[in-house]
Short mmCIF file of C-alpha atoms in Angstrom, two decimals:
data_model
loop_
_atom_site.label_atom_id
_atom_site.label_comp_id
_atom_site.label_asym_id
_atom_site.label_seq_id
_atom_site.Cartn_x
_atom_site.Cartn_y
_atom_site.Cartn_z
CA MET A 1 30.83 133.67 95.48
CA PRO A 2 27.85 132.36 94.88
CA TYR A 3 26.65 129.02 96.14
CA ALA A 4 24.14 126.17 95.55
CA THR A 5 24.09 125.56 99.72
CA THR A 6 22.10 122.47 100.47
CA VAL A 7 22.73 120.10 97.09
CA ASN A 8 23.60 116.57 98.15
CA GLY A 9 25.75 117.38 101.22
CA ALA A 10 28.18 120.02 99.31
CA ARG A 11 28.74 123.90 98.45
CA LEU A 12 28.41 124.07 94.72
CA TYR A 13 29.78 127.12 93.17
CA PHE A 14 28.17 128.39 90.68
CA GLU A 15 28.78 131.43 88.18
CA ASP A 16 25.12 133.23 86.42
CA SER A 17 25.32 135.63 83.86
CA GLY A 18 21.72 136.77 84.53
CA GLY A 19 18.73 137.35 82.52
CA GLU A 20 15.77 135.37 81.60
CA ASP A 21 15.43 132.61 79.51
CA PRO A 22 16.59 130.47 77.90
CA VAL A 23 19.40 129.04 80.46
CA VAL A 24 22.39 127.48 78.99
CA VAL A 25 24.45 124.95 82.08
CA PHE A 26 27.92 123.97 81.56
CA SER A 27 29.56 121.83 83.34
CA HIS A 28 33.16 121.43 83.06
CA GLY A 29 35.25 117.98 82.77
CA ASN A 30 37.91 116.46 84.71
CA LEU A 31 40.55 118.98 86.71
CA MET A 32 38.83 121.23 85.20
CA ASP A 33 36.62 124.39 86.28
CA HIS A 34 33.94 126.55 85.22
CA ASP A 35 36.38 128.97 83.71
CA MET A 36 36.91 126.00 80.70
CA TRP A 37 33.64 127.75 79.58
CA ALA A 38 34.64 131.51 79.46
CA PRO A 39 34.68 131.44 75.43
CA GLN A 40 31.87 130.24 75.45
CA VAL A 41 29.96 132.73 77.79
CA GLU A 42 32.28 136.11 76.44
CA ALA A 43 29.71 134.83 73.19
CA LEU A 44 26.84 133.67 74.35
CA SER A 45 25.66 135.37 77.36
CA SER A 46 24.02 138.51 75.89
CA GLU A 47 21.52 135.93 74.16
CA PHE A 48 21.48 133.41 76.59
CA ARG A 49 21.11 132.83 80.79
CA CYS A 50 24.84 131.19 81.18
CA VAL A 51 25.49 129.20 84.04
CA THR A 52 28.79 127.64 84.26
CA TRP A 53 29.32 125.13 88.27
CA ASP A 54 32.34 123.72 89.64
CA GLU A 55 31.48 120.09 90.02
CA ARG A 56 32.53 118.09 92.71
CA LEU A 57 36.39 117.84 93.71
CA HIS A 58 36.44 120.75 91.72
CA GLY A 59 37.73 124.48 91.49
CA ALA A 60 35.68 126.18 94.64
CA THR A 61 32.98 124.06 95.29
CA GLU A 62 33.29 122.71 98.75
CA ASP A 63 32.64 119.13 99.79
CA ASP A 64 33.03 116.06 102.06
CA GLY A 65 35.60 114.46 99.65
CA ARG A 66 33.90 111.63 99.01
CA ILE A 67 34.21 109.79 95.70
CA TYR A 68 31.21 109.30 94.03
CA SER A 69 29.09 108.40 90.86
CA TYR A 70 28.25 110.41 87.81
CA TRP A 71 24.55 109.74 88.90
CA ASP A 72 25.45 111.39 91.78
CA SER A 73 26.73 114.06 89.72
CA ALA A 74 23.78 114.30 87.34
CA ASP A 75 21.45 114.78 90.97
CA ASP A 76 23.65 117.54 91.98
CA LEU A 77 22.88 119.79 87.96
CA ILE A 78 19.27 118.80 88.36
CA GLY A 79 19.54 120.26 92.47
CA LEU A 80 21.27 123.23 91.25
CA LEU A 81 18.61 123.94 88.60
CA ASP A 82 16.20 123.77 91.75
CA ALA A 83 18.81 126.47 93.43
CA PHE A 84 18.70 128.74 90.79
CA GLY A 85 15.14 128.82 89.53
CA ALA A 86 15.35 126.84 86.25
CA GLN A 87 12.12 124.49 85.49
CA ARG A 88 14.41 123.75 82.40
CA ALA A 89 17.29 123.72 80.47
CA THR A 90 19.66 123.27 77.33
CA LEU A 91 22.86 121.18 79.12
CA VAL A 92 26.69 121.58 78.12
CA GLY A 93 29.27 118.58 78.85
CA HIS A 94 32.89 118.82 77.96
CA SER A 95 33.87 115.31 78.64
CA GLN A 96 32.96 114.57 82.53
CA GLY A 97 30.63 117.19 82.15
CA GLY A 98 28.61 115.00 79.24
CA PHE A 99 29.16 112.32 81.34
CA LEU A 100 26.68 113.75 84.12
CA SER A 101 24.48 115.80 81.03
CA MET A 102 23.52 112.23 79.51
CA ARG A 103 23.00 110.61 82.85
CA ALA A 104 20.86 114.30 84.36
CA ALA A 105 18.47 113.89 80.54
CA LEU A 106 17.97 110.00 81.41
CA ARG A 107 17.32 110.88 85.34
CA ALA A 108 14.77 114.08 84.42
CA PRO A 109 14.39 114.92 80.52
CA GLU A 110 11.54 116.96 81.92
CA ARG A 111 13.90 119.48 82.70
CA VAL A 112 16.13 119.44 79.84
CA ASN A 113 15.42 121.21 76.84
CA ALA A 114 18.71 120.07 74.79
CA LEU A 115 22.47 118.08 74.80
CA VAL A 116 25.92 119.69 74.07
CA LEU A 117 28.27 117.21 74.30
CA VAL A 118 31.25 118.34 73.55
CA ASP A 119 34.38 115.18 73.52
CA THR A 120 32.23 112.82 75.93
CA ALA A 121 31.23 108.91 75.14
CA SER A 122 28.30 106.67 76.54
CA VAL A 123 31.21 103.95 77.20
CA ALA A 124 33.35 102.92 80.50
CA TRP A 125 36.99 102.34 79.95
CA PRO A 126 38.97 99.56 78.24
CA PRO A 127 42.03 98.18 80.81
CA GLU A 128 44.89 100.19 79.18
CA ALA A 129 42.23 103.65 80.11
CA LEU A 130 42.18 102.61 83.65
CA GLU A 131 45.67 101.90 84.02
CA GLN A 132 47.08 105.17 82.78
CA MET A 133 44.56 106.82 84.94
CA ARG A 134 45.04 104.91 87.91
CA GLY A 135 48.94 105.80 87.08
CA MET A 136 47.68 109.45 86.64
CA SER A 137 46.25 109.40 90.04
CA GLU A 138 48.60 107.60 92.24
CA GLY A 139 51.15 110.89 90.92
CA LEU A 140 49.35 113.64 91.70
CA ARG A 141 48.62 112.17 95.47
CA VAL A 142 51.70 111.31 95.75
CA ALA A 143 54.25 113.79 94.19
CA GLY A 144 51.50 116.59 92.58
CA PRO A 145 50.36 118.14 89.46
CA GLU A 146 53.71 118.98 88.34
CA ALA A 147 55.37 115.28 88.16
CA VAL A 148 52.33 114.66 85.42
CA ALA A 149 51.70 117.76 83.99
CA PRO A 150 54.13 117.12 80.74
CA VAL A 151 51.75 114.28 79.76
CA LEU A 152 48.58 115.23 81.45
CA LEU A 153 49.13 118.86 80.12
CA GLY A 154 49.39 117.70 76.14
CA MET A 155 46.85 115.12 76.27
CA LEU A 156 44.21 117.22 78.04
CA LEU A 157 44.73 121.26 76.79
CA GLY A 158 47.01 120.47 73.21
CA LYS A 159 47.68 124.43 73.66
CA PRO A 160 50.77 125.41 75.00
CA GLU A 161 50.06 128.92 75.54
CA ILE A 162 47.59 128.03 78.63
CA HIS A 163 49.18 125.25 80.06
CA ASP A 164 51.03 127.37 82.71
CA GLU A 165 47.32 128.96 83.60
CA TRP A 166 46.06 125.61 84.35
CA LEU A 167 49.09 123.62 85.97
CA ALA A 168 48.56 127.02 88.27
CA ARG A 169 44.96 125.70 88.91
CA TRP A 170 46.04 122.59 89.84
CA LYS A 171 48.66 123.71 92.77
CA ALA A 172 46.31 125.69 94.14
CA GLN A 173 44.21 122.24 95.33
CA PRO A 174 45.26 119.61 97.54
CA ARG A 175 47.14 116.86 96.31
CA GLU A 176 44.45 114.22 97.42
CA ARG A 177 41.80 116.13 95.88
CA LEU A 178 42.76 116.24 92.06
CA ALA A 179 43.95 112.12 92.95
CA ASP A 180 39.82 111.74 94.17
CA ALA A 181 38.91 113.24 91.36
CA VAL A 182 40.90 111.23 88.27
CA THR A 183 39.50 108.14 90.72
CA VAL A 184 35.91 109.37 90.14
CA LEU A 185 36.84 109.17 86.47
CA THR A 186 38.35 106.06 86.24
CA GLY A 187 34.75 104.77 87.97
CA VAL A 188 32.31 105.79 85.08
CA ASP A 189 29.45 102.84 83.86
CA ASP A 190 28.98 101.99 79.98
CA ILE A 191 25.16 103.70 79.50
CA THR A 192 25.06 103.32 75.66
CA ASP A 193 22.51 101.12 75.30
CA ARG A 194 20.66 103.32 77.09
CA LEU A 195 21.05 106.29 74.65
CA GLY A 196 17.65 105.72 72.89
CA GLU A 197 16.27 107.16 75.74
CA ILE A 198 17.81 110.72 75.35
CA THR A 199 14.29 112.24 72.68
CA VAL A 200 16.34 115.80 72.88
CA PRO A 201 18.02 117.23 70.37
CA THR A 202 21.26 116.71 70.84
CA PHE A 203 24.76 118.71 69.50
CA VAL A 204 28.05 116.97 69.63
CA VAL A 205 31.51 118.72 69.25
CA HIS A 206 34.27 116.43 68.83
CA GLY A 207 37.89 117.68 68.42
CA GLU A 208 39.03 115.05 65.94
CA ALA A 209 42.72 114.92 67.26
CA ASP A 210 41.34 113.97 70.97
CA GLN A 211 43.37 111.12 72.50
CA PRO A 212 41.91 110.32 75.88
CA ILE A 213 37.85 110.32 74.22
CA PRO A 214 38.82 109.39 70.14
CA HIS A 215 36.43 110.90 67.44
CA ALA A 216 34.88 107.64 67.13
CA LEU A 217 33.12 107.62 70.14
CA GLY A 218 31.36 110.92 69.65
CA ALA A 219 30.69 110.09 65.94
CA MET A 220 28.56 107.25 68.23
CA LEU A 221 26.65 109.09 70.10
CA GLN A 222 25.51 110.90 66.94
CA SER A 223 24.61 107.73 65.86
CA LYS A 224 22.95 106.65 69.10
CA ILE A 225 21.19 109.72 69.90
CA PRO A 226 17.40 109.56 68.28
CA GLY A 227 17.43 113.65 68.52
CA ALA A 228 21.87 114.31 68.12
CA ASP A 229 21.57 115.18 64.06
CA GLU A 230 24.23 116.78 64.22
CA LEU A 231 28.26 116.57 64.36
CA LEU A 232 30.81 119.01 64.65
CA THR A 233 34.43 117.39 64.25
CA VAL A 234 36.79 120.60 64.86
CA PRO A 235 39.97 120.35 62.68
CA GLY A 236 43.76 120.37 64.30
CA ALA A 237 41.40 120.42 67.97
CA GLY A 238 41.92 117.60 70.90
CA HIS A 239 40.38 117.21 73.82
CA THR A 240 39.13 120.63 74.78
CA PRO A 241 37.81 122.32 71.00
CA ASN A 242 35.97 124.57 72.98
CA LEU A 243 39.04 126.23 74.79
CA THR A 244 41.45 125.49 72.22
CA HIS A 245 39.25 126.13 69.03
CA PRO A 246 36.82 128.66 70.15
CA GLY A 247 36.37 130.42 66.90
CA GLN A 248 35.19 127.35 65.43
CA VAL A 249 32.62 126.12 68.00
CA ASN A 250 31.18 129.35 68.89
CA PRO A 251 29.42 130.10 66.05
CA GLN A 252 27.52 126.46 65.19
CA LEU A 253 27.22 126.35 69.64
CA ALA A 254 24.58 129.68 68.87
CA GLN A 255 23.27 128.59 65.69
CA PHE A 256 22.11 125.29 68.21
CA LEU A 257 20.94 126.94 70.70
CA ARG A 258 18.67 129.69 68.79
CA ARG A 259 16.29 126.73 67.74
CA HIS A 260 16.94 124.92 70.48
CA ALA A 261 17.79 126.11 73.69
#
């Protein structure tokens, strides 16, 4: 299996469709992994070099198990670019993948051609969301994913036919790892006042019915990022429209990448 072996002390698992530039790197959401981008890789890999990866505390990546920040994750992503020899890339990020992609664009703007931000936000969590996440983390740690699955699967995925697949993935991970991944999520800082520094072309995609990150927060990204000229609202979609509604997302994503990647 391919790993970037010396990125900030972790062995980051990644998959690379191969080919030449342009490079598009897909970063997944919390408690997900690289496979959440399978519909996009299938649709786009004939035109673009598609790289997916597992962030720390997720999937097949090997790490020290410590809590980290999304600025650390941004460094991981930049290090991953170095590992497979990409000077520049378009960054596509879902939820926490969007957190780290925006931070990578702030930390190393010379490495980023364009951004695609899927159901993500620039703000810190309100107190009620933090309380819910802490309860979710504790439930995962004490009782395992089955205990929180009825709420979590509907909130994150909203498509019952794929629930069993993702529950099986969670059950294959240690409880402590899942709980710590959610703990990382609670530590996100507010970068709204820096969005004006992101000047690359940016495409914002947001599910109309997203519960964890309401649509208004995606619309705010589109209004505050100077290069964000496009907002795709996906009717009927929740938190993961790229996975649940690829037929609505992929064509417009492909058009954006053709223009800007």
